[in-house]
Amino acid sequence: MPGRGRDLALVALFALACALPFLGAAFSMDDAYFLAIARRILASPFDPLGFDYNWLGTLQPVSELNLYPPAVSYLIAPAAGSEWATRALLLPFDLAAAGGLYLLAARFLKRPLLPVLLVLAGPGYLLSMSHPLSEKLIAGFGFPGLWLAVKAADEDRPGLLALSGLFLGAAMFCKPSALFLLAPAAARLLSRRVPWRRAAAWAALCVAPAALLFLMNSGMAANFAELVLQTGSYHPRAVWSKQLRSVLCFAGGCGGAATFLLPQLALRRRSLLALSAAAALALVLPWLDTEPVGAADRAAGWLFAWGALASLAGSGAFWLSWSAAVALLQGFVYWSVVARFMSFMAPPMVFAAAAALEARLEERPLRRLYGGALALTLALSFSLAAVDARSAGAARELASEVRSEYVEKGRRVWFAGHWGLQHYLELAGARALDRSRGGWDEVRPGDVVVAPYLNGDMAKPSKSVLADVRSIRVTHPLPLRLMSGWTGQAGFYSNLWGFLPYALSTEPVEEYTIVEVR
């Protein structure tokens, strides 16, 4: 239909408009790990995991660290580490994901355009998809695959169902956590009474690529199984209240206004609205605190959790199965609650709310509501993006300073921590401290150590060190933070840092310590 074609073009343009500002942004967080594998691929394309890398504080074989195929590293390898080229190579997946979301929403909604734009504009989705990570491939293969499954079930088309299996199989091959997409697809097949043999063949197509890979690579399968079995040993898992808070707050916050306001407006039954508000309040009250929580974080947590609970209360079987699958994987399987995965709850939450609102509102007031939510969400997302860019850019700037002030003058430079800082400091000629080799004990007089404050798996000195020390505090004027290391509860990249995906805060974005050992 002409209207659908126009809408698809608008969705594609919107997806590009959201992606293009990030093309030249500095790498950060887990980007460094996939970029290291990409460098290896350029040198040895048939042995991508055959090297050692210090990603968790000690030098380890990457084959022991890796849990799934390095598909994204192969795709970005030709960029040779260029920020803009790396992201440009992955733009087709942004477009495929956006198109798949629109086609899927159009199966359920009369006016799908603005709800789809709301999903694409959400801070969880917009910021996460700026990273060269496997979640981008999950979206690029998975959303079209889910649409094909729904279309095949609705129209009784076995060929489309087989094609859906291939797309979803590709998503699961790139990262097995794409398993969540099978839940809504299976719910649709069941509701349409697709013959069980056909459904079983489809399921086999979905899981076959990942299953064959694990059968052929016992080491990767063992790594994956070990991570799943040991998930409970991570810090937040021992406290169910923080984990539950995190899942619900990330679900409600990652979509912006579309997930922390629309679900409440869409829920017609006042009793369910009041019950979900009360349950969210109970979840964020001090009796469940495991650490100090400020009033602003508590209020944000209540709003986000209320949006999530209201959505769950008002969703049908298809959307509910999708949301539940993501929440269960994050709550019980994945090592941490992270925005890049929780953002996959935004589509079912937004589309379920949109379906309910369409049934109650005329087109004009509905368009105004969507327009206001979209404006608020875009303002929030790009404000958070500015803060995130400051954090990532500071690491790139620091590495340039370290190269010119120390490395090029013959000083040996070490660093603690990982993430984007590791990528840029390694390119500058610095090396990571290795706890298995003594960590700071390897540092000698005349050496320089760079240590961040907000980072993971950092080697720390076991004794006092005679040194000249200076600190570089990174700030941003916007009172929003994605990661908290001082007083807030923001944990966008991992709920190890907080139960909110972002928070109102003026704390530093990061603080670096430069230690010149005497």
Coordinates of C-alpha atoms in Angstrom, one line a residue, residues 12 18 51 62 89 232 359 364 395 461 464 490 513:
A12 CA 14.3 4.4 7.5
C18 CA 19.3 8.8 14.9
F51 CA 45.1 -14.9 21.0
V62 CA 40.1 -15.2 24.1
L89 CA 29.4 -0.8 8.1
G232 CA 24.0 -16.4 40.8
A359 CA -9.1 1.8 20.8
R364 CA -5.9 13.8 16.4
A395 CA 39.0 8.5 27.4
P461 CA 48.1 -1.5 44.5
S464 CA 51.7 2.3 49.2
A490 CA 22.6 5.0 37.3
T513 CA 44.3 9.4 38.2

